[in-house]
Coordinates of C-alpha atoms in Angstrom, one line a residue:
M493 CA 75.8 104.1 93.0
R494 CA 77.4 100.6 92.5
V495 CA 80.9 100.7 94.0
L496 CA 83.6 98.0 93.7
V497 CA 85.9 98.1 96.6
T498 CA 89.3 96.3 96.2
G499 CA 90.8 95.2 99.5
G500 CA 87.4 95.9 101.1
A501 CA 87.9 93.3 103.8
G502 CA 90.9 95.1 105.2
Y503 CA 91.2 97.8 107.9
I504 CA 90.4 100.9 105.9
G505 CA 88.4 99.0 103.3
S506 CA 86.0 97.6 105.8
H507 CA 85.3 100.9 107.5
T508 CA 84.8 102.5 104.1
S509 CA 82.4 99.7 103.1
V510 CA 80.3 100.4 106.2
E511 CA 80.1 104.1 105.3
L512 CA 79.2 103.3 101.6
L513 CA 76.4 100.9 102.6
K514 CA 75.0 103.4 105.2
E515 CA 74.9 106.0 102.5
G516 CA 72.8 103.7 100.3
H517 CA 75.4 102.6 97.8
D518 CA 75.7 99.0 96.7
V519 CA 79.1 97.5 97.3
L520 CA 81.1 94.6 95.9
V521 CA 84.3 93.7 97.8
V522 CA 87.1 92.0 95.8
D523 CA 89.8 90.8 98.2
D524 CA 92.1 87.8 98.2
L525 CA 92.1 87.7 102.1
S526 CA 95.9 87.5 102.2
N527 CA 95.9 90.2 104.9
S528 CA 92.3 90.3 106.0
S529 CA 89.4 88.2 107.2
P530 CA 86.0 87.4 105.9
E531 CA 84.7 87.9 109.4
S532 CA 85.2 91.6 108.9
L533 CA 82.6 91.6 106.1
R534 CA 80.1 89.7 108.2
R535 CA 80.5 92.5 110.8
V536 CA 80.3 95.2 108.1
A537 CA 76.8 93.8 107.2
E538 CA 75.9 93.8 110.9
L539 CA 76.9 97.5 111.3
A540 CA 75.4 98.7 108.0
G541 CA 72.2 96.7 108.2
R542 CA 72.8 95.0 104.9
P543 CA 75.7 93.1 103.3
A544 CA 78.3 93.9 100.7
E545 CA 78.7 91.4 98.0
F546 CA 82.0 89.5 98.0
I547 CA 84.3 87.8 95.5
E548 CA 87.5 86.3 96.8
A549 CA 90.1 87.2 94.2
N550 CA 93.4 89.0 93.6
V551 CA 93.1 92.2 91.7
G552 CA 95.9 91.1 89.4
D553 CA 93.7 88.2 88.2
A554 CA 92.3 89.7 85.1
A555 CA 89.8 86.9 84.5
A556 CA 88.4 87.1 88.0
L557 CA 88.2 90.8 87.8
D558 CA 86.5 90.8 84.4
A559 CA 83.8 88.3 85.8
A560 CA 83.3 90.7 88.8
F561 CA 82.6 93.6 86.4
V562 CA 80.3 91.5 84.3
S563 CA 78.2 90.4 87.2
F564 CA 78.2 93.6 89.3
R565 CA 78.5 96.4 86.7
P566 CA 80.1 99.0 89.0
D567 CA 79.8 102.7 88.4
A568 CA 83.0 103.4 90.3
V569 CA 86.0 101.7 92.0
I570 CA 87.7 102.4 95.3
H571 CA 91.1 100.8 95.2
F572 CA 92.7 99.7 98.5
A573 CA 94.2 96.3 97.6
G574 CA 97.9 96.0 97.8
R575 CA 100.8 95.2 100.0
K576 CA 101.9 97.9 102.5
A577 CA 104.8 96.9 104.7
V578 CA 107.9 99.1 104.2
G579 CA 110.3 96.7 105.6
E580 CA 108.9 93.8 103.6
S581 CA 109.0 95.8 100.4
T582 CA 112.8 96.3 100.7
Q583 CA 113.2 92.5 101.0
L584 CA 110.6 91.6 98.3
P585 CA 110.6 94.5 95.9
L586 CA 109.4 92.4 92.9
L587 CA 106.4 91.1 94.8
Y588 CA 105.4 94.7 95.6
Y589 CA 105.8 95.9 92.1
R590 CA 103.6 93.1 90.8
E591 CA 101.0 93.2 93.6
N592 CA 100.7 96.9 93.7
V593 CA 101.7 98.4 90.3
A594 CA 101.0 95.6 87.8
A595 CA 97.7 94.7 89.5
T596 CA 96.6 98.4 89.3
V597 CA 97.3 98.4 85.5
T598 CA 95.2 95.3 85.2
L599 CA 92.4 97.0 87.2
L600 CA 92.5 100.0 84.9
E601 CA 92.4 97.9 81.8
V602 CA 89.3 96.0 83.0
M603 CA 87.7 99.2 84.0
A604 CA 88.2 100.6 80.5
A605 CA 86.9 97.5 78.9
H606 CA 83.7 97.8 80.9
G607 CA 83.2 101.5 80.6
C608 CA 83.7 102.2 84.3
G609 CA 85.3 105.7 84.5
R610 CA 85.6 106.6 88.1
I611 CA 88.4 105.5 90.6
V612 CA 89.4 106.6 94.1
F613 CA 93.0 105.4 94.8
S614 CA 94.4 104.7 98.3
S615 CA 97.8 106.5 98.1
S616 CA 100.1 107.5 101.0
A617 CA 102.1 110.4 102.5
T618 CA 105.2 108.3 101.8
V619 CA 105.2 109.8 98.3
Y620 CA 106.4 113.1 99.9
G621 CA 109.7 111.5 100.8
S622 CA 112.3 113.8 102.3
A623 CA 112.4 116.4 99.5
S624 CA 110.4 119.1 101.3
E625 CA 109.4 120.2 104.8
P626 CA 106.0 119.7 106.4
P627 CA 103.2 120.5 106.4
F628 CA 103.0 118.8 103.0
A629 CA 100.7 120.4 100.4
E630 CA 99.6 118.4 97.3
D631 CA 102.0 120.3 95.0
A632 CA 105.1 119.5 97.1
P633 CA 107.9 117.6 95.5
T634 CA 107.3 113.8 95.6
G635 CA 109.6 110.7 95.6
A636 CA 110.2 107.7 97.8
T637 CA 112.8 106.1 99.9
N638 CA 111.7 102.4 99.7
P639 CA 109.9 100.1 97.2
Y640 CA 106.5 100.4 98.9
G641 CA 106.7 104.2 98.5
W642 CA 107.8 103.9 94.9
T643 CA 104.8 101.7 94.1
K644 CA 102.5 104.4 95.4
H645 CA 104.4 107.1 93.4
M646 CA 104.3 105.0 90.2
I647 CA 100.6 104.3 90.5
E648 CA 99.9 108.0 90.9
Q649 CA 101.8 108.6 87.7
I650 CA 100.0 105.8 85.9
L651 CA 96.6 107.2 87.0
A652 CA 97.5 110.8 85.9
D653 CA 98.7 109.4 82.5
A654 CA 95.5 107.3 82.1
A655 CA 93.3 110.3 82.9
A656 CA 95.2 112.6 80.4
A657 CA 94.7 109.9 77.7
D658 CA 91.0 109.2 78.5
Q659 CA 88.8 112.3 78.8
E660 CA 86.1 110.3 80.4
L661 CA 88.2 109.0 83.3
A662 CA 87.9 110.7 86.7
V663 CA 90.5 109.9 89.3
A664 CA 90.9 110.8 93.0
V665 CA 94.3 110.2 94.5
L666 CA 94.1 110.3 98.3
R667 CA 97.4 110.7 100.2
Y668 CA 96.8 109.8 103.7
F669 CA 99.0 109.8 106.7
N670 CA 98.6 107.6 109.7
P671 CA 95.2 105.8 110.1
I672 CA 94.3 104.9 113.7
G673 CA 91.3 103.9 115.7
A674 CA 88.4 101.6 115.1
H675 CA 84.6 101.8 114.6
E676 CA 83.0 103.1 117.7
S677 CA 81.1 99.9 118.2
G678 CA 84.3 97.9 118.6
R679 CA 83.1 95.4 116.1
I680 CA 85.7 96.2 113.3
G681 CA 89.2 97.5 113.6
E682 CA 92.8 97.0 112.7
D683 CA 93.9 93.3 112.9
P684 CA 97.5 93.1 111.6
K685 CA 98.9 89.7 110.8
G686 CA 102.3 89.1 112.5
V687 CA 104.2 92.0 114.1
P688 CA 102.3 95.3 113.6
N689 CA 104.0 97.9 111.4
N690 CA 102.3 100.9 112.8
L691 CA 102.5 102.5 116.2
L692 CA 99.0 102.4 117.7
P693 CA 98.2 98.7 117.0
F694 CA 101.6 97.8 118.5
V695 CA 100.8 99.9 121.6
A696 CA 97.4 98.2 121.8
Q697 CA 99.0 94.8 121.7
V698 CA 101.4 95.8 124.5
A699 CA 98.5 97.1 126.6
A700 CA 96.6 93.8 126.0
G701 CA 99.6 91.7 127.1
R702 CA 100.3 90.2 123.7
R703 CA 103.7 92.0 123.5
T704 CA 106.1 92.8 126.4
G705 CA 107.0 96.3 125.5
L706 CA 107.5 99.0 122.9
Q707 CA 110.6 100.4 121.2
V708 CA 110.6 104.1 120.6
F709 CA 113.0 104.8 117.7
G710 CA 114.9 107.9 118.7
N711 CA 114.3 110.8 121.2
D712 CA 116.8 113.2 119.8
Y713 CA 114.8 114.7 116.9
P714 CA 114.3 118.5 116.8
T715 CA 110.8 118.2 118.1
P716 CA 109.2 119.2 121.4
D717 CA 109.9 115.9 123.2
G718 CA 112.5 114.5 120.9
T719 CA 110.3 111.8 119.3
G720 CA 109.0 111.8 115.8
L721 CA 105.9 113.9 114.9
R722 CA 103.2 112.3 112.7
D723 CA 99.7 113.1 111.5
Y724 CA 97.2 110.5 113.0
I725 CA 93.8 110.3 111.4
H726 CA 90.8 108.3 112.7
V727 CA 89.9 105.6 110.3
V728 CA 86.2 106.6 110.2
D729 CA 87.2 110.2 109.2
L730 CA 89.4 108.6 106.5
A731 CA 86.6 106.4 105.3
Q732 CA 84.2 109.5 105.1
G733 CA 87.0 111.3 103.1
H734 CA 86.7 108.5 100.4
L735 CA 83.0 109.1 100.1
A736 CA 83.6 112.9 99.7
A737 CA 86.2 112.3 97.0
L738 CA 84.0 109.8 95.2
A739 CA 81.2 112.4 95.1
R740 CA 83.5 115.2 93.9
I741 CA 85.0 113.3 90.9
G742 CA 81.5 112.5 89.8
E743 CA 81.4 116.2 88.8
G744 CA 83.9 115.7 86.0
A745 CA 86.9 113.9 84.6
G746 CA 90.6 114.4 85.3
C747 CA 93.1 113.4 88.0
H748 CA 92.8 115.1 91.4
V749 CA 95.0 114.8 94.4
W750 CA 94.0 115.4 98.0
N751 CA 95.7 114.9 101.4
L752 CA 93.6 113.2 104.1
G753 CA 94.9 114.0 107.5
T754 CA 94.3 116.2 110.5
G755 CA 97.1 118.7 109.9
R756 CA 97.9 118.5 113.6
P757 CA 101.2 116.5 114.3
L758 CA 101.5 114.4 117.4
S759 CA 104.6 112.8 118.9
V760 CA 105.2 109.1 119.7
L761 CA 105.1 109.9 123.4
E762 CA 101.8 111.8 123.1
V763 CA 100.2 108.8 121.5
I764 CA 101.6 106.5 124.2
E765 CA 100.3 108.8 126.9
A766 CA 96.8 109.1 125.2
Y767 CA 96.5 105.3 125.1
Q768 CA 97.6 104.9 128.7
K769 CA 94.8 107.3 129.6
A770 CA 92.2 105.5 127.5
S771 CA 93.2 102.0 128.7
G772 CA 94.3 102.6 132.2
V773 CA 97.3 100.5 131.5
T774 CA 100.9 101.6 131.7
I775 CA 102.8 101.0 128.5
P776 CA 106.4 99.9 129.0
Y777 CA 108.7 101.4 126.4
Q778 CA 112.4 101.6 125.7
I779 CA 114.2 104.4 123.8
V780 CA 116.4 102.9 121.0
A781 CA 118.3 104.3 118.1
R782 CA 116.6 106.0 115.2
R783 CA 115.5 103.9 112.3
P784 CA 117.3 104.6 109.0
G785 CA 115.0 106.6 106.7
D786 CA 112.7 108.0 109.5
V787 CA 112.1 111.7 109.4
A788 CA 111.6 114.1 112.4
A789 CA 108.1 115.3 111.2
S790 CA 105.5 114.3 108.6
Y791 CA 102.1 116.0 108.6
A792 CA 99.5 117.3 106.2
D793 CA 98.4 120.5 104.8
V794 CA 94.7 119.7 104.6
S795 CA 93.3 123.0 103.3
K796 CA 92.7 121.7 99.8
A797 CA 90.5 118.8 101.0
E798 CA 88.6 121.2 103.2
R799 CA 88.1 123.6 100.4
E800 CA 87.3 121.3 97.5
L801 CA 85.8 118.3 99.2
G802 CA 84.0 120.0 102.1
W803 CA 85.7 117.4 104.3
R804 CA 87.6 117.7 107.6
A805 CA 88.7 115.2 110.2
Q806 CA 86.4 115.4 113.2
R807 CA 87.7 112.8 115.6
S808 CA 90.5 113.3 118.2
L809 CA 93.5 111.2 119.3
D810 CA 91.6 110.5 122.6
Q811 CA 88.6 109.2 120.7
A812 CA 90.8 107.0 118.4
C813 CA 92.5 105.6 121.5
A814 CA 89.2 104.9 123.2
D815 CA 87.8 103.2 120.1
T816 CA 91.0 101.1 119.8
V817 CA 90.7 100.1 123.4
R818 CA 87.1 99.0 122.8
W819 CA 88.1 97.0 119.7
Q820 CA 91.1 95.4 121.4
S821 CA 89.2 94.5 124.6
N822 CA 86.3 93.0 122.6
N823 CA 88.6 91.2 120.2
P824 CA 91.9 90.3 122.0
D825 CA 92.9 88.0 119.2
G826 CA 91.4 90.1 116.4
Y827 CA 88.9 88.5 114.1
A828 CA 90.5 85.1 114.7
G829 CA 88.9 85.1 118.2

């Protein structure tokens, strides 16, 4: 299959590109490199034994996207590209609506013009908001508490409406929880620009001496150790979930939604402890006040993905931490090094 991967130079996109290439698919990455590095794609080629094609472009650029479809003729799209920082989205909401929502509309229009009828969309557990209690099943009420979350929610609605109007369009919406870890080789991993927005890369940078300590936001939640519970999924398991969804929607049109997670919630302190064990480094942390909008627990009901995709997360928190240590040790400055 010929698969166009938007945002394929990024964290999840690069790991998914490796899995696609290893499975024999041809890959074209379209990425504007605003939050990624071309070095990741060089390493993707190294790990997969062959390269992905690459076009540097923003998905919202209709002319560049049209040219990519003309030259590559994709059978399917996996759509990762977009902005993803919750805090930034509250400060720059119009940027998020343009880069995430408007760009996805452009992508769907170009797909339709070229007769490409299969798309896997990178959504998020943020769409579950606070309207229901975990574990979240795919039919739980959805909403959002910030512009980033609303962009995911809106795109899901756009995809559902597009699939309802076009009987040839097959859509997979993948709601995933907290991606962690790195490729076991240590050659590709998460390389956030600026201050990391997620727990494990921040912990890794503290362990590597790039940051002095970690803030734990609240230890008075109704959880076993008082810190927030989250569903952490290894990035390679997540990548393989995309391939399973891509194969499944090849069986017929319509819009399908699946959670990708482990279904096993872990606390902030458990993640810190596991990373200390993997790295042999003590992680200094300070308990501070809760952040507005944070919830006590967020984790997946993954039974639908197991039943319909034949997919299940295989890798543990310990393995994710060991792989992150390997990535961080080999690349102390990320791809810039």
